[in-house]
């Protein structure tokens, strides 16, 4: 009886050593696309966050210039556009932004400045392969202040 129990060793593995490498390769094959998509999502989100902060700042600068008194509405709009373009640093955002400016007619009236930029101008569409696309989506920044 002792001879039979002696041959049954708990440390003896039934697996062949080559199978462990195959299992690790298969696990890597399953995990690698998930990790890649996660890294792409982080990069895309960071680029969108940066562009959103940039257009918020540009909207604030444009609205601040728009609150100043002006005699000619066209000159006021040109000054707002110049302030917005100066605040935007990325060339894609400068070329593809849409500015909507609503001046106040009298002192104390509300002045609004809204900038809309397509998300595809702010970041490459990295997650399109997994079903999340940026096309047709916009980043919008709106600032409202009182006219001086």
Short mmCIF file of C-alpha atoms in Angstrom, two decimals:
data_model
loop_
_atom_site.label_atom_id
_atom_site.label_comp_id
_atom_site.label_asym_id
_atom_site.label_seq_id
_atom_site.Cartn_x
_atom_site.Cartn_y
_atom_site.Cartn_z
CA UNK A 1 0.00 0.00 0.00
CA UNK A 2 2.86 2.38 0.81
CA UNK A 3 4.37 1.74 -2.62
CA UNK A 4 1.19 2.84 -4.35
CA UNK A 5 0.88 6.05 -2.32
CA UNK A 6 4.55 6.78 -2.81
CA UNK A 7 4.12 6.87 -6.60
CA UNK A 8 1.28 9.41 -6.35
CA UNK A 9 3.14 12.64 -5.88
CA UNK A 10 1.10 15.86 -5.40
CA UNK A 11 3.80 17.93 -7.07
CA UNK A 12 3.74 15.97 -10.29
CA UNK A 13 2.00 17.93 -13.02
CA UNK A 14 -0.07 16.27 -15.68
CA UNK A 15 0.49 19.21 -18.04
CA UNK A 16 3.27 19.32 -20.51
CA UNK A 17 5.60 22.32 -20.23
CA UNK A 18 4.76 23.52 -23.78
CA UNK A 19 1.08 23.96 -22.94
CA UNK A 20 1.73 26.80 -20.47
CA UNK A 21 3.26 28.96 -23.20
CA UNK A 22 0.31 28.26 -25.49
CA UNK A 23 -2.17 29.24 -22.79
CA UNK A 24 -0.31 32.46 -22.06
CA UNK A 25 -0.21 33.29 -25.77
CA UNK A 26 -3.94 32.67 -26.07
CA UNK A 27 -4.63 34.84 -23.01
CA UNK A 28 -2.48 37.60 -24.49
CA UNK A 29 -4.38 37.26 -27.75
CA UNK A 30 -7.65 37.88 -25.88
CA UNK A 31 -6.41 40.71 -23.63
CA UNK A 32 -4.29 42.69 -26.12
CA UNK A 33 -7.22 44.15 -28.15
CA UNK A 34 -8.95 45.25 -24.95
CA UNK A 35 -5.80 46.96 -23.68
CA UNK A 36 -5.23 48.61 -27.07
CA UNK A 37 -8.80 49.93 -27.18
CA UNK A 38 -8.40 51.22 -23.62
CA UNK A 39 -5.19 53.08 -24.52
CA UNK A 40 -6.84 54.54 -27.65
CA UNK A 41 -9.79 55.68 -25.52
CA UNK A 42 -7.46 57.42 -23.05
CA UNK A 43 -5.61 59.19 -25.88
CA UNK A 44 -8.82 60.24 -27.63
CA UNK A 45 -10.39 61.49 -24.40
CA UNK A 46 -7.26 63.49 -23.55
CA UNK A 47 -7.26 65.18 -26.96
CA UNK A 48 -10.97 65.99 -26.70
CA UNK A 49 -10.52 67.34 -23.17
CA UNK A 50 -7.68 69.59 -24.31
CA UNK A 51 -9.65 70.89 -27.30
CA UNK A 52 -12.72 71.48 -25.14
CA UNK A 53 -10.68 73.58 -22.70
CA UNK A 54 -9.20 75.51 -25.60
CA UNK A 55 -12.57 76.39 -27.14
CA UNK A 56 -13.94 77.33 -23.70
CA UNK A 57 -11.07 79.79 -23.30
CA UNK A 58 -11.59 81.11 -26.82
CA UNK A 59 -15.30 81.59 -26.15
CA UNK A 60 -14.54 83.52 -22.97
CA UNK A 61 -12.00 85.72 -24.76
CA UNK A 62 -14.41 86.41 -27.61
CA UNK A 63 -17.26 87.25 -25.25
CA UNK A 64 -15.01 89.50 -23.17
CA UNK A 65 -14.11 91.49 -26.31
CA UNK A 66 -17.77 91.47 -27.36
CA UNK A 67 -18.88 93.14 -24.12
CA UNK A 68 -16.87 96.27 -24.90
CA UNK A 69 -18.84 99.18 -26.38
CA UNK A 70 -18.69 99.50 -30.17
CA UNK A 71 -20.32 101.79 -32.73
CA UNK A 72 -20.19 99.41 -35.68
CA UNK A 73 -21.52 95.84 -35.22
CA UNK A 74 -19.35 94.57 -38.10
CA UNK A 75 -16.20 95.88 -36.43
CA UNK A 76 -17.31 94.34 -33.15
CA UNK A 77 -17.84 90.96 -34.84
CA UNK A 78 -14.43 91.24 -36.52
CA UNK A 79 -12.82 92.00 -33.14
CA UNK A 80 -14.57 88.99 -31.57
CA UNK A 81 -13.42 86.75 -34.44
CA UNK A 82 -9.85 88.02 -34.08
CA UNK A 83 -9.92 87.35 -30.32
CA UNK A 84 -11.28 83.84 -30.85
CA UNK A 85 -8.69 83.04 -33.53
CA UNK A 86 -5.91 84.35 -31.29
CA UNK A 87 -7.08 82.16 -28.39
CA UNK A 88 -7.25 79.00 -30.51
CA UNK A 89 -3.83 77.42 -30.94
CA UNK A 90 -4.56 74.28 -32.98
CA UNK A 91 -4.79 74.88 -36.72
CA UNK A 92 -7.61 72.33 -37.15
CA UNK A 93 -9.74 74.18 -34.59
CA UNK A 94 -9.06 77.56 -36.22
CA UNK A 95 -10.07 76.27 -39.66
CA UNK A 96 -13.19 74.33 -38.65
CA UNK A 97 -14.80 76.32 -35.84
CA UNK A 98 -18.19 77.99 -36.18
CA UNK A 99 -18.70 81.21 -34.23
CA UNK A 100 -22.11 82.48 -33.16
CA UNK A 101 -22.02 85.93 -31.58
CA UNK A 102 -25.04 87.75 -30.15
CA UNK A 103 -24.15 91.34 -29.16
CA UNK A 104 -25.98 93.32 -26.52
CA UNK A 105 -27.71 96.46 -27.80
CA UNK A 106 -27.43 98.44 -24.57
CA UNK A 107 -25.29 98.49 -21.45
CA UNK A 108 -26.25 95.62 -19.15
CA UNK A 109 -27.70 93.47 -21.95
CA UNK A 110 -26.50 89.90 -22.31
CA UNK A 111 -23.72 89.19 -24.80
CA UNK A 112 -23.31 85.58 -25.95
CA UNK A 113 -20.44 83.92 -27.76
CA UNK A 114 -20.74 80.29 -28.85
CA UNK A 115 -18.06 78.25 -30.59
CA UNK A 116 -18.84 74.89 -32.19
CA UNK A 117 -16.09 72.55 -33.41
CA UNK A 118 -16.50 69.04 -34.85
CA UNK A 119 -14.93 66.41 -32.61
CA UNK A 120 -13.11 64.98 -35.62
CA UNK A 121 -11.18 68.27 -35.88
CA UNK A 122 -10.03 67.92 -32.28
CA UNK A 123 -9.06 64.25 -32.23
CA UNK A 124 -8.52 61.38 -34.66
CA UNK A 125 -11.36 58.86 -34.70
CA UNK A 126 -9.43 56.07 -32.95
CA UNK A 127 -12.40 54.15 -31.53
CA UNK A 128 -14.33 53.81 -34.77
CA UNK A 129 -13.15 50.20 -35.12
CA UNK A 130 -14.98 49.21 -31.91
CA UNK A 131 -18.18 51.07 -32.78
CA UNK A 132 -17.72 54.50 -31.15
CA UNK A 133 -17.34 57.19 -33.78
CA UNK A 134 -16.78 60.92 -33.37
CA UNK A 135 -18.30 61.85 -36.72
CA UNK A 136 -21.41 63.96 -36.38
CA UNK A 137 -20.55 65.05 -32.83
CA UNK A 138 -19.50 68.54 -31.81
CA UNK A 139 -17.67 70.28 -28.99
CA UNK A 140 -19.63 73.37 -27.95
CA UNK A 141 -18.52 76.19 -25.68
CA UNK A 142 -20.90 79.03 -24.83
CA UNK A 143 -20.15 82.09 -22.72
CA UNK A 144 -22.65 84.75 -21.66
CA UNK A 145 -21.63 88.09 -20.09
CA UNK A 146 -23.18 91.53 -19.59
CA UNK A 147 -22.32 94.34 -21.99
CA UNK A 148 -20.38 97.31 -20.63
#
